[in-house]
CSV table of C-alpha atoms in Angstrom, one decimal:
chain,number,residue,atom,x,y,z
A,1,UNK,CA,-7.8,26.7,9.3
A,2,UNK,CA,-4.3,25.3,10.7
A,3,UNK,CA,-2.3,26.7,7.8
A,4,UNK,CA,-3.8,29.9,8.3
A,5,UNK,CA,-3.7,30.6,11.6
A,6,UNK,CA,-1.9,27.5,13.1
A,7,UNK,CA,-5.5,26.8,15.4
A,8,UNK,CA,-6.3,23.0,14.4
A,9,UNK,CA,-9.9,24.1,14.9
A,10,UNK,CA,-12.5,27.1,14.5
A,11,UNK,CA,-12.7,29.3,17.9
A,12,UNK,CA,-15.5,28.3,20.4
A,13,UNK,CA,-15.8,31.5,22.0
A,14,UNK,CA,-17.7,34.6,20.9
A,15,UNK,CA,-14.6,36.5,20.4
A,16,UNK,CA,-13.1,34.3,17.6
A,17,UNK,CA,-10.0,34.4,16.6
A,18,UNK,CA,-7.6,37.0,17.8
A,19,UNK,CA,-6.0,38.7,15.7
A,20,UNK,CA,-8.6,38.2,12.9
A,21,UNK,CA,-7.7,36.4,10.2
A,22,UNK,CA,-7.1,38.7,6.9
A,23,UNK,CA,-5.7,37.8,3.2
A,24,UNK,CA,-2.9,40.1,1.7
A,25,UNK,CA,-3.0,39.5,-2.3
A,26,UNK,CA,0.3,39.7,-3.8
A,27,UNK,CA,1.4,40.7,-7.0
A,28,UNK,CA,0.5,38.2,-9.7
A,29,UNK,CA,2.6,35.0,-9.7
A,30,UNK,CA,2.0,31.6,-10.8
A,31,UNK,CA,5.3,29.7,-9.8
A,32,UNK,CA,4.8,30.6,-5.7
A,33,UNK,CA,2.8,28.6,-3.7
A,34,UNK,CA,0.3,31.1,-1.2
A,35,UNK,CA,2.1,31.1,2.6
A,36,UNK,CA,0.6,32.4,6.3
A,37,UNK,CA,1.9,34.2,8.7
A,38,UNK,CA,0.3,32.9,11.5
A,39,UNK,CA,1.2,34.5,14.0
A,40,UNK,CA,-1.0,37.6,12.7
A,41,UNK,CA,-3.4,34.9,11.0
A,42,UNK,CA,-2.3,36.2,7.7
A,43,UNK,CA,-2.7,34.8,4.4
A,44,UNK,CA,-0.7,36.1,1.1
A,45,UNK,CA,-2.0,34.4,-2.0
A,46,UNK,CA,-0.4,35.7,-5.0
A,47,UNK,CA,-2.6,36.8,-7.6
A,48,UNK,CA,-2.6,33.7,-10.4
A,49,UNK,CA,-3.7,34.1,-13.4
A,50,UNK,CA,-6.8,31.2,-13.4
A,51,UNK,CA,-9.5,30.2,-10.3
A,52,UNK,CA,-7.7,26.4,-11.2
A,53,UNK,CA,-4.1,27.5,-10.0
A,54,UNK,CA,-5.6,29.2,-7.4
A,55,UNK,CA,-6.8,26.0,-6.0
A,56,UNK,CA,-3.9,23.6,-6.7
A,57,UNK,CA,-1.9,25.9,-5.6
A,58,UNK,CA,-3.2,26.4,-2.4
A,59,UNK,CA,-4.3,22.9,-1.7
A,60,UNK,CA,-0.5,22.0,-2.2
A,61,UNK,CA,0.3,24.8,0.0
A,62,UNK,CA,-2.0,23.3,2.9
A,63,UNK,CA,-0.6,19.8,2.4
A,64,UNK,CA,3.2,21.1,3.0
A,65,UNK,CA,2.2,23.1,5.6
A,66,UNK,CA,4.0,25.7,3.9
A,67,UNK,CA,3.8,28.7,6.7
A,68,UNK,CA,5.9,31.2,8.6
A,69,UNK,CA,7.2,34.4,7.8
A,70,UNK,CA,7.1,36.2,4.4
């Protein structure tokens, strides 16, 4: 939840998270790691080519805290 929307933990209000978080896919890339914009709580995961990059890919991306603009 922190690399997407820079929140350490889920919203304990009934209105949630403001702006609500979204996913932008981008166009099919297997050497880019997915990044957030969190100031929109925005994800962009490129489109890889397996489910398994998909996942190393974004578990790396969550370990570097790799976020900001895009």
């Amino acid at each position: 939840v922190y690399f997407w929307t820079s929140s350490p933990s889920l919203p304990a209000s009934e209105e949630g998270f403001q702006p609500m978080p979204s996913i932008t896919i981008r166009p099919p890339d297997d050497q880019h790691l997915p990044t957030a914009n969190t100031c929109i709580s925005r994800l962009y995961v490129p489109l890889y080519s397996s489910k398994q990059i998909l996942k190393q890919k974004l578990l790396l991306a969550i370990k570097t805290k790799n976020f900001g603009f895009v």
